[in-house]
Amino acid sequence: MPARRRLLAAAVATAACLGAQALPAAAATGPDQVVSRGVRIPVFYNPPADLPAADGALIRSEPLRLALGLPGPYGPLPGRATRLMYKSTDSTGRPVAVTGAYIEPAARWKGTGPRPLVVVAPGTMGQGDQCAASMGLEHPVSFNGRTVSVGYEDLSVHRLLARGTAVVVTDYAGLGATDRLHTYVNRVDEAHAVLDGARAARLVDGASVTPASPVGLFGYSQGGGAAAAAAELQPDYAPDVPLAGTYAGAPPADLTEVTRAIDGSGLTGALGWSLNGFLQSAPELGPIADAHLNAAGKAALADLSTMCVGDALFSYGFARSTKWTTDGRSISDIIRATPALQAFLDSQRIGRLKPSGPVRLATGVNDNLVPHAQARQLAADWCAKGADVTYKGLALPNLGSALINHFAPLLADQGTAVSWLIDRLAGKPAVSDCAAVPSRP
């Protein structure tokens, strides 16, 4: 096994030591049962035909067992979880059902005012419904020989709960919910799912959060882009969500640059998830894809549409998109040469609007998967618009792997990021360092 693939295998094996769940086989499914790579998706995740009119309205809910929870004298620790399905609106203006989870914390809120709420926007989980972060709360590591899913966002969720904040986790449009494909890194779909998750949390039976509760957004990687986009769209889309602060770690703000960087990396599969999502959001791009993707490329996109991160690492890690195209050009080269594709990716650019409230933007200076330069540019773009930005370029050593260079800052910075957001929720003012951004790495 090549060294890089041994490294990926070791990473998954290490995660498995934290607590694994063997997924059930796909035998004996009911008429409404959806199966993804041998995993039976709970019927809860099947959206109804008719959705409520109001964004954030609860469609259904049920108790959710936290795998890393413990019994406590006054209830479960770190809190009592509820699985959610709520209504949102996608980038085309259509209603969409989104799933997720709300956790009412056992810890008390030590700040002043009502208990705050944090919306956790998950990082890249994959595109198969079995990869949804809400399922990861129940099964932190799941595998069945056909799919591997790691609920790595559980760590940030538990850290926030320990500080006394309520937490709602969104699965985004189409991840978990079985009626459509997940529109990976679509900034509007993700932003709306994040903001409507905050609205839905208020409606959960037994929730202590209210419309007056301050709201924080927390996300890294895909989640950092979703949180950043939500902070930009909040004033127009969700003025009723009182946004107190946003943490956006390693946000993919410029998809043209990110697409180029992930091609040939350990996470090449994310290129397929992006293309699948783009084609669902903008079906008019379908003829362009048909003209440029060869049989291997079309098969890869279909295969990736049901994969989680672990699956993609093993199956498509370090693959190059030149093998997927009819003329041997890379996907990035085709995008640069095709105005319609350029225009679509340009419409996904984060940084053209001023975010609401203070934002902490962190990025590893050696991150070459979600490139550091485009994340730093987002901070500069926001500062130019008069935003309140705390910028942190994390000077971690270059560890040789683009994948590790990207994920190491997630762990190195998470505690500081949580504390920064808790301070905003407690009403402490942020100190913008926009004046220093041009001189920082």
Tab-separated table of C-alpha atoms in Angstrom:
chain	number	residue	atom	x	y	z
A	1	MET	CA	0.000	0.000	0.000
A	2	PRO	CA	1.491	3.418	-0.948
A	3	ALA	CA	2.619	5.579	1.971
A	4	ARG	CA	-0.087	8.195	1.461
A	5	ARG	CA	-2.828	5.571	1.473
A	6	ARG	CA	-1.316	3.979	4.598
A	7	LEU	CA	-1.583	7.401	6.219
A	8	LEU	CA	-5.274	7.641	5.316
A	9	ALA	CA	-5.911	4.126	6.575
A	10	ALA	CA	-4.195	4.932	9.853
A	11	ALA	CA	-6.313	8.056	10.287
A	12	VAL	CA	-9.536	6.128	9.853
A	13	ALA	CA	-8.328	3.354	12.148
A	14	THR	CA	-7.426	5.868	14.841
A	15	ALA	CA	-10.874	7.438	14.607
A	16	ALA	CA	-12.433	4.005	14.902
A	17	CYS	CA	-10.763	3.533	18.273
A	18	LEU	CA	-12.953	6.345	19.617
A	19	GLY	CA	-16.036	4.177	19.304
A	20	ALA	CA	-17.298	2.311	16.262
A	21	GLN	CA	-20.730	1.194	15.173
A	22	ALA	CA	-21.033	-1.591	12.640
A	23	LEU	CA	-23.831	-0.535	10.331
A	24	PRO	CA	-26.671	-2.994	9.800
A	25	ALA	CA	-26.981	-4.917	6.573
A	26	ALA	CA	-29.613	-3.791	4.099
A	27	ALA	CA	-31.897	-6.798	4.410
A	28	ALA	CA	-35.622	-6.533	5.093
A	29	THR	CA	-36.361	-2.943	4.088
A	30	GLY	CA	-39.850	-1.474	4.082
A	31	PRO	CA	-41.565	0.234	1.146
A	32	ASP	CA	-40.370	3.676	2.252
A	33	GLN	CA	-36.866	2.583	3.248
A	34	VAL	CA	-33.974	4.267	1.428
A	35	VAL	CA	-30.697	2.347	1.328
A	36	SER	CA	-27.370	4.094	0.681
A	37	ARG	CA	-24.291	1.893	0.225
A	38	GLY	CA	-25.934	-0.840	2.251
A	39	VAL	CA	-27.083	1.473	5.051
A	40	ARG	CA	-30.784	1.711	5.856
A	41	ILE	CA	-31.622	5.399	6.250
A	42	PRO	CA	-34.248	5.853	8.996
A	43	VAL	CA	-37.680	6.638	7.588
A	44	PHE	CA	-37.557	9.837	9.661
A	45	TYR	CA	-35.297	11.288	6.939
A	46	ASN	CA	-37.915	10.885	4.173
A	47	PRO	CA	-39.463	14.356	3.662
A	48	PRO	CA	-43.242	14.643	3.204
A	49	ALA	CA	-44.691	15.754	-0.102
A	50	ASP	CA	-46.027	19.004	1.359
A	51	LEU	CA	-43.838	21.335	3.384
A	52	PRO	CA	-44.821	24.203	5.717
A	53	ALA	CA	-44.734	27.730	4.346
A	54	ALA	CA	-42.538	29.303	7.026
A	55	ASP	CA	-38.765	28.957	6.849
A	56	GLY	CA	-37.515	27.246	10.000
A	57	ALA	CA	-40.856	25.559	10.693
A	58	LEU	CA	-40.521	22.142	12.307
A	59	ILE	CA	-41.736	19.322	10.082
A	60	ARG	CA	-41.099	16.553	12.591
A	61	SER	CA	-38.884	15.654	15.547
A	62	GLU	CA	-38.001	12.645	17.687
A	63	PRO	CA	-35.616	11.835	20.550
A	64	LEU	CA	-32.023	11.176	19.508
A	65	ARG	CA	-29.563	9.091	21.527
A	66	LEU	CA	-26.116	10.660	21.831
A	67	ALA	CA	-23.488	7.932	21.528
A	68	LEU	CA	-21.036	9.897	23.670
A	69	GLY	CA	-23.636	10.752	26.315
A	70	LEU	CA	-23.800	9.602	29.923
A	71	PRO	CA	-26.607	9.369	32.484
A	72	GLY	CA	-26.643	12.197	35.015
A	73	PRO	CA	-28.529	12.971	38.246
A	74	TYR	CA	-30.765	15.516	36.490
A	75	GLY	CA	-30.828	14.067	32.976
A	76	PRO	CA	-28.426	12.879	30.311
A	77	LEU	CA	-24.965	14.418	29.916
A	78	PRO	CA	-23.930	16.511	28.047
A	79	GLY	CA	-27.571	17.124	27.159
A	80	ARG	CA	-30.842	15.882	25.764
A	81	ALA	CA	-30.865	15.530	21.972
A	82	THR	CA	-33.716	15.766	19.486
A	83	ARG	CA	-33.562	14.789	15.831
A	84	LEU	CA	-35.129	17.456	13.595
A	85	MET	CA	-36.563	18.002	10.159
A	86	TYR	CA	-37.333	21.606	9.291
A	87	LYS	CA	-38.271	23.683	6.276
A	88	SER	CA	-35.850	25.909	4.381
A	89	THR	CA	-35.581	27.500	0.938
A	90	ASP	CA	-32.899	26.566	-1.575
A	91	SER	CA	-30.939	28.778	-3.957
A	92	THR	CA	-33.584	28.408	-6.670
A	93	GLY	CA	-36.359	29.601	-4.341
A	94	ARG	CA	-37.864	26.146	-3.873
A	95	PRO	CA	-38.918	24.786	-0.482
A	96	VAL	CA	-36.636	22.109	0.896
A	97	ALA	CA	-36.689	19.831	3.954
A	98	VAL	CA	-33.487	19.892	6.007
A	99	THR	CA	-32.579	17.513	8.827
A	100	GLY	CA	-30.372	18.042	11.853
A	101	ALA	CA	-30.329	17.791	15.631
A	102	TYR	CA	-30.912	20.047	18.625
A	103	ILE	CA	-29.181	19.420	21.961
A	104	GLU	CA	-30.443	21.020	25.170
A	105	PRO	CA	-27.362	21.199	27.403
A	106	ALA	CA	-27.136	19.852	30.930
A	107	ALA	CA	-24.602	22.550	31.858
A	108	ARG	CA	-25.963	25.881	32.975
A	109	TRP	CA	-25.216	29.074	31.070
A	110	LYS	CA	-22.866	31.192	33.193
A	111	GLY	CA	-23.273	34.382	31.209
A	112	THR	CA	-25.934	37.025	31.622
A	113	GLY	CA	-29.206	36.974	29.737
A	114	PRO	CA	-30.999	34.021	28.154
A	115	ARG	CA	-29.230	30.816	27.209
A	116	PRO	CA	-27.565	31.313	23.811
A	117	LEU	CA	-27.730	29.021	20.800
A	118	VAL	CA	-24.886	27.947	18.539
A	119	VAL	CA	-25.552	26.587	15.065
A	120	VAL	CA	-22.830	24.106	14.154
A	121	ALA	CA	-22.279	24.006	10.391
A	122	PRO	CA	-20.503	20.694	9.760
A	123	GLY	CA	-17.363	20.310	7.734
A	124	THR	CA	-17.270	17.974	4.760
A	125	MET	CA	-19.104	14.745	5.542
A	126	GLY	CA	-19.705	13.466	2.008
A	127	GLN	CA	-22.790	13.239	-0.185
A	128	GLY	CA	-24.445	9.974	0.841
A	129	ASP	CA	-27.395	10.327	3.193
A	130	GLN	CA	-25.696	8.010	5.692
A	131	CYS	CA	-22.976	10.651	6.160
A	132	ALA	CA	-25.277	13.237	7.810
A	133	ALA	CA	-23.859	14.878	10.937
A	134	SER	CA	-27.061	14.184	12.890
A	135	MET	CA	-26.461	10.463	12.359
A	136	GLY	CA	-22.855	10.961	13.450
A	137	LEU	CA	-24.093	12.123	16.848
A	138	GLU	CA	-25.675	8.707	17.275
A	139	HIS	CA	-22.877	6.666	15.636
A	140	PRO	CA	-19.552	8.588	15.773
A	141	VAL	CA	-17.759	6.030	13.610
A	142	SER	CA	-19.762	3.750	11.327
A	143	PHE	CA	-18.676	1.183	8.773
A	144	ASN	CA	-20.089	-1.843	6.981
A	145	GLY	CA	-17.438	-2.701	4.407
A	146	ARG	CA	-19.012	-0.403	1.804
A	147	THR	CA	-19.003	2.942	3.589
A	148	VAL	CA	-17.078	4.652	6.403
A	149	SER	CA	-18.511	7.674	8.178
A	150	VAL	CA	-16.792	9.631	10.981
A	151	GLY	CA	-18.798	12.157	13.022
A	152	TYR	CA	-15.813	14.380	13.759
A	153	GLU	CA	-18.024	17.395	14.477
A	154	ASP	CA	-19.105	15.683	17.703
A	155	LEU	CA	-16.020	17.190	19.380
A	156	SER	CA	-17.026	20.806	18.706
A	157	VAL	CA	-20.627	20.039	19.689
A	158	HIS	CA	-19.576	18.644	23.063
A	159	ARG	CA	-17.188	21.516	23.727
A	160	LEU	CA	-19.951	24.037	23.142
A	161	LEU	CA	-22.447	22.117	25.280
A	162	ALA	CA	-19.944	22.044	28.138
A	163	ARG	CA	-19.974	25.860	28.099
A	164	GLY	CA	-23.745	25.933	28.612
A	165	THR	CA	-24.847	26.884	25.105
A	166	ALA	CA	-27.637	25.046	23.340
A	167	VAL	CA	-26.514	23.584	20.016
A	168	VAL	CA	-28.320	22.873	16.773
A	169	VAL	CA	-26.486	20.930	14.065
A	170	THR	CA	-27.663	21.191	10.470
A	171	ASP	CA	-27.242	18.422	7.900
A	172	TYR	CA	-27.667	20.935	5.037
A	173	ALA	CA	-30.018	20.460	2.097
A	174	GLY	CA	-30.069	16.903	0.791
A	175	LEU	CA	-27.603	15.366	3.264
A	176	GLY	CA	-29.705	12.994	5.336
A	177	ALA	CA	-32.991	14.048	3.762
A	178	THR	CA	-33.595	11.452	1.064
A	179	ASP	CA	-35.515	13.435	-1.549
A	180	ARG	CA	-32.568	15.159	-3.245
A	181	LEU	CA	-28.802	15.202	-3.601
A	182	HIS	CA	-26.750	17.290	-1.201
A	183	THR	CA	-25.798	20.570	-2.901
A	184	TYR	CA	-22.251	20.557	-1.567
A	185	VAL	CA	-20.707	24.048	-1.034
A	186	ASN	CA	-23.707	25.882	-2.504
A	187	ARG	CA	-23.397	29.032	-0.415
A	188	VAL	CA	-27.098	29.985	-0.462
A	189	ASP	CA	-28.428	26.499	0.295
A	190	GLU	CA	-25.977	26.135	3.170
A	191	ALA	CA	-26.531	29.622	4.584
A	192	HIS	CA	-30.301	29.174	4.563
A	193	ALA	CA	-30.029	25.749	6.225
A	194	VAL	CA	-27.839	27.261	8.971
A	195	LEU	CA	-30.147	30.212	9.653
A	196	ASP	CA	-33.322	28.146	9.499
A	197	GLY	CA	-31.728	25.691	11.926
A	198	ALA	CA	-31.610	28.519	14.465
A	199	ARG	CA	-35.285	29.223	13.869
A	200	ALA	CA	-36.223	25.541	14.188
A	201	ALA	CA	-34.349	25.162	17.489
A	202	ARG	CA	-36.736	27.606	19.179
A	203	LEU	CA	-39.677	25.349	18.333
A	204	VAL	CA	-38.334	22.133	19.888
A	205	ASP	CA	-40.342	20.881	22.861
A	206	GLY	CA	-38.400	21.583	26.055
A	207	ALA	CA	-35.893	23.928	24.410
A	208	SER	CA	-34.720	26.756	26.669
A	209	VAL	CA	-33.739	29.007	23.767
A	210	THR	CA	-36.144	31.740	22.716
A	211	PRO	CA	-36.283	34.396	19.969
A	212	ALA	CA	-34.302	36.606	22.388
A	213	SER	CA	-31.437	34.121	22.718
A	214	PRO	CA	-28.223	35.352	21.086
A	215	VAL	CA	-27.074	33.108	18.242
A	216	GLY	CA	-23.561	32.125	17.254
A	217	LEU	CA	-22.424	30.330	14.101
A	218	PHE	CA	-19.577	27.828	14.189
A	219	GLY	CA	-18.008	26.029	11.243
A	220	TYR	CA	-14.759	24.836	9.721
A	221	SER	CA	-13.969	23.974	6.085
A	222	GLN	CA	-17.305	23.391	4.340
A	223	GLY	CA	-18.832	24.534	7.615
A	224	GLY	CA	-16.645	27.636	7.639
A	225	GLY	CA	-17.999	28.576	4.219
A	226	ALA	CA	-21.566	27.878	5.341
A	227	ALA	CA	-21.162	29.992	8.489
A	228	ALA	CA	-19.518	32.799	6.517
A	229	ALA	CA	-22.281	32.788	3.907
A	230	ALA	CA	-24.938	32.735	6.636
A	231	ALA	CA	-23.372	35.776	8.308
A	232	GLU	CA	-23.559	37.584	4.958
A	233	LEU	CA	-27.169	36.625	4.209
A	234	GLN	CA	-28.609	36.977	7.731
A	235	PRO	CA	-29.686	40.634	7.440
A	236	ASP	CA	-31.951	39.952	4.451
A	237	TYR	CA	-32.910	36.302	4.919
A	238	ALA	CA	-33.198	35.975	8.705
A	239	PRO	CA	-33.319	39.361	10.464
A	240	ASP	CA	-35.199	37.620	13.291
A	241	VAL	CA	-32.080	35.591	14.170
A	242	PRO	CA	-30.064	37.784	16.603
A	243	LEU	CA	-26.558	37.007	15.401
A	244	ALA	CA	-23.929	37.686	18.061
A	245	GLY	CA	-20.855	36.261	16.356
A	246	THR	CA	-19.530	33.877	13.714
A	247	TYR	CA	-16.505	31.598	13.662
A	248	ALA	CA	-15.502	30.710	10.084
A	249	GLY	CA	-12.508	28.391	9.915
A	250	ALA	CA	-10.765	27.654	6.597
A	251	PRO	CA	-13.745	28.820	4.524
A	252	PRO	CA	-13.848	27.837	0.831
A	253	ALA	CA	-14.744	31.363	-0.247
A	254	ASP	CA	-13.431	31.149	-3.825
A	255	LEU	CA	-14.443	27.843	-5.388
A	256	THR	CA	-12.344	28.459	-8.487
A	257	GLU	CA	-9.210	28.338	-6.335
A	258	VAL	CA	-10.479	25.487	-4.155
A	259	THR	CA	-11.409	23.362	-7.182
A	260	ARG	CA	-7.874	23.706	-8.517
A	261	ALA	CA	-6.323	22.813	-5.145
A	262	ILE	CA	-8.324	19.674	-4.337
A	263	ASP	CA	-7.725	18.058	-7.736
A	264	GLY	CA	-5.167	15.299	-7.207
A	265	SER	CA	-5.268	15.640	-3.400
A	266	GLY	CA	-6.403	13.094	-0.843
A	267	LEU	CA	-9.839	14.683	-1.080
A	268	THR	CA	-10.295	14.659	-4.852
A	269	GLY	CA	-13.718	13.162	-4.129
A	270	ALA	CA	-14.864	16.617	-3.017
A	271	LEU	CA	-14.474	17.731	-6.624
A	272	GLY	CA	-17.104	15.160	-7.602
A	273	TRP	CA	-19.411	16.265	-4.777
A	274	SER	CA	-19.069	19.858	-5.952
A	275	LEU	CA	-19.910	18.965	-9.550
A	276	ASN	CA	-22.897	16.863	-8.467
A	277	GLY	CA	-24.198	19.723	-6.364
A	278	PHE	CA	-23.673	22.300	-9.104
A	279	LEU	CA	-25.612	20.175	-11.580
A	280	GLN	CA	-28.526	19.835	-9.185
A	281	SER	CA	-28.646	23.568	-8.430
A	282	ALA	CA	-28.144	24.578	-12.075
A	283	PRO	CA	-29.381	21.773	-14.360
A	284	GLU	CA	-28.745	24.026	-17.362
A	285	LEU	CA	-25.071	23.131	-16.882
A	286	GLY	CA	-25.878	19.484	-17.641
A	287	PRO	CA	-25.083	19.643	-21.379
A	288	ILE	CA	-21.658	21.109	-20.604
A	289	ALA	CA	-20.927	18.269	-18.201
A	290	ASP	CA	-22.144	15.703	-20.733
A	291	ALA	CA	-19.837	17.133	-23.364
A	292	HIS	CA	-16.710	17.130	-21.193
A	293	LEU	CA	-17.039	14.133	-18.870
A	294	ASN	CA	-16.067	10.736	-20.226
A	295	ALA	CA	-17.514	7.427	-19.057
A	296	ALA	CA	-15.033	7.211	-16.170
A	297	GLY	CA	-15.903	10.742	-15.043
A	298	LYS	CA	-19.640	10.133	-15.128
A	299	ALA	CA	-19.188	6.858	-13.263
A	300	ALA	CA	-17.054	8.606	-10.614
A	301	LEU	CA	-19.707	11.282	-10.034
A	302	ALA	CA	-22.425	8.659	-9.681
A	303	ASP	CA	-20.256	6.626	-7.300
A	304	LEU	CA	-19.306	9.647	-5.189
A	305	SER	CA	-22.938	10.751	-4.852
A	306	THR	CA	-23.458	8.062	-2.179
A	307	MET	CA	-20.023	8.253	-0.515
A	308	CYS	CA	-18.822	9.653	2.795
A	309	VAL	CA	-15.387	11.171	3.391
A	310	GLY	CA	-13.826	7.861	4.401
A	311	ASP	CA	-15.090	6.163	1.250
A	312	ALA	CA	-13.788	8.940	-0.987
A	313	LEU	CA	-10.358	8.907	0.674
A	314	PHE	CA	-9.886	5.237	-0.088
A	315	SER	CA	-11.555	5.159	-3.513
A	316	TYR	CA	-10.564	8.497	-5.076
A	317	GLY	CA	-7.722	9.831	-2.945
A	318	PHE	CA	-5.013	11.411	-5.165
A	319	ALA	CA	-6.984	10.774	-8.366
A	320	ARG	CA	-6.776	13.465	-11.037
A	321	SER	CA	-9.711	14.860	-12.945
A	322	THR	CA	-7.761	14.612	-16.211
A	323	LYS	CA	-8.833	10.956	-16.168
A	324	TRP	CA	-12.488	12.017	-16.050
A	325	THR	CA	-12.601	14.272	-19.111
A	326	THR	CA	-12.989	13.569	-22.815
A	327	ASP	CA	-9.932	15.592	-23.854
A	328	GLY	CA	-7.639	15.016	-20.877
A	329	ARG	CA	-7.934	18.547	-19.559
A	330	SER	CA	-8.475	19.088	-15.840
A	331	ILE	CA	-11.831	20.249	-14.502
A	332	SER	CA	-10.191	23.540	-13.523
A	333	ASP	CA	-8.938	24.099	-17.071
A	334	ILE	CA	-12.414	23.404	-18.457
A	335	ILE	CA	-13.957	25.831	-15.965
A	336	ARG	CA	-11.527	28.589	-16.969
A	337	ALA	CA	-12.377	28.032	-20.642
A	338	THR	CA	-16.167	27.905	-20.196
A	339	PRO	CA	-17.937	31.212	-19.404
A	340	ALA	CA	-21.089	29.530	-18.057
A	341	LEU	CA	-19.056	27.536	-15.533
A	342	GLN	CA	-17.005	30.579	-14.602
A	343	ALA	CA	-20.190	32.555	-14.010
A	344	PHE	CA	-21.700	29.846	-11.821
A	345	LEU	CA	-18.617	29.559	-9.620
A	346	ASP	CA	-18.433	33.340	-9.455
A	347	SER	CA	-22.007	33.399	-8.117
A	348	GLN	CA	-20.803	31.197	-5.252
A	349	ARG	CA	-18.087	33.642	-4.175
A	350	ILE	CA	-18.217	34.593	-0.489
A	351	GLY	CA	-16.935	38.039	0.416
A	352	ARG	CA	-19.049	40.308	-1.752
A	353	LEU	CA	-21.415	41.117	1.120
A	354	LYS	CA	-20.685	42.536	4.560
A	355	PRO	CA	-21.249	39.931	7.285
A	356	SER	CA	-23.540	40.707	10.189
A	357	GLY	CA	-21.850	41.041	13.565
A	358	PRO	CA	-18.285	40.182	14.528
A	359	VAL	CA	-16.529	37.358	12.694
A	360	ARG	CA	-13.449	35.352	13.630
A	361	LEU	CA	-11.773	33.969	10.504
A	362	ALA	CA	-8.943	31.468	10.985
A	363	THR	CA	-6.890	29.647	8.354
A	364	GLY	CA	-3.687	27.641	8.419
A	365	VAL	CA	-0.926	29.453	6.552
A	366	ASN	CA	0.198	26.121	5.050
A	367	ASP	CA	-3.306	24.978	4.134
A	368	ASN	CA	-3.022	24.004	0.480
A	369	LEU	CA	-6.270	22.048	0.276
A	370	VAL	CA	-8.673	24.924	0.998
A	371	PRO	CA	-5.990	27.428	0.065
A	372	HIS	CA	-4.866	29.854	2.724
A	373	ALA	CA	-4.594	32.763	0.279
A	374	GLN	CA	-8.260	32.722	-0.722
A	375	ALA	CA	-9.371	32.527	2.940
A	376	ARG	CA	-7.092	35.424	3.846
A	377	GLN	CA	-8.543	37.335	0.887
A	378	LEU	CA	-12.002	36.844	2.378
A	379	ALA	CA	-10.840	38.572	5.561
A	380	ALA	CA	-9.461	41.448	3.476
A	381	ASP	CA	-12.678	41.681	1.439
A	382	TRP	CA	-14.785	41.856	4.572
A	383	CYS	CA	-12.498	44.419	6.179
A	384	ALA	CA	-12.802	46.603	3.087
A	385	LYS	CA	-16.563	46.607	3.631
A	386	GLY	CA	-16.205	47.785	7.228
A	387	ALA	CA	-16.892	44.424	8.870
A	388	ASP	CA	-15.756	43.582	12.402
A	389	VAL	CA	-13.169	40.879	11.646
A	390	THR	CA	-10.763	39.046	13.921
A	391	TYR	CA	-8.282	37.318	11.609
A	392	LYS	CA	-5.911	34.534	12.594
A	393	GLY	CA	-3.354	32.973	10.256
A	394	LEU	CA	-2.298	29.797	12.052
A	395	ALA	CA	1.432	29.249	11.579
A	396	LEU	CA	1.508	25.471	11.889
A	397	PRO	CA	4.373	23.597	10.200
A	398	ASN	CA	3.908	22.165	6.724
A	399	LEU	CA	3.165	18.509	7.431
A	400	GLY	CA	3.615	17.343	3.855
A	401	SER	CA	0.028	16.253	3.214
A	402	ALA	CA	-2.535	18.752	1.929
A	403	LEU	CA	-5.235	16.880	3.813
A	404	ILE	CA	-3.375	17.069	7.128
A	405	ASN	CA	-2.345	20.687	6.505
A	406	HIS	CA	-6.046	21.445	6.215
A	407	PHE	CA	-7.340	19.489	9.197
A	408	ALA	CA	-4.559	20.195	11.701
A	409	PRO	CA	-5.724	23.816	12.221
A	410	LEU	CA	-9.226	22.514	12.980
A	411	LEU	CA	-7.910	20.812	16.117
A	412	ALA	CA	-5.224	23.369	16.965
A	413	ASP	CA	-7.620	26.316	16.915
A	414	GLN	CA	-10.908	24.810	18.063
A	415	GLY	CA	-10.592	25.611	21.767
A	416	THR	CA	-9.681	29.241	21.063
A	417	ALA	CA	-12.491	29.522	18.534
A	418	VAL	CA	-15.048	28.190	21.033
A	419	SER	CA	-13.860	30.647	23.708
A	420	TRP	CA	-14.006	33.568	21.257
A	421	LEU	CA	-17.587	32.697	20.334
A	422	ILE	CA	-18.631	32.212	23.976
A	423	ASP	CA	-17.374	35.732	24.708
A	424	ARG	CA	-19.524	37.145	21.900
A	425	LEU	CA	-22.576	35.258	23.186
A	426	ALA	CA	-21.904	36.666	26.656
A	427	GLY	CA	-22.033	40.187	25.232
A	428	LYS	CA	-18.319	40.955	25.352
A	429	PRO	CA	-17.255	43.179	22.441
A	430	ALA	CA	-14.864	41.866	19.816
A	431	VAL	CA	-11.754	43.785	18.826
A	432	SER	CA	-11.384	44.050	15.069
A	433	ASP	CA	-7.845	43.724	13.761
A	434	CYS	CA	-8.584	44.700	10.178
A	435	ALA	CA	-5.852	47.312	10.232
A	436	ALA	CA	-3.264	44.567	10.756
A	437	VAL	CA	-4.565	42.092	8.153
A	438	PRO	CA	-2.372	43.391	5.270
A	439	SER	CA	0.767	42.719	7.318
A	440	ARG	CA	-0.187	39.250	8.526
A	441	PRO	CA	0.463	35.949	6.795
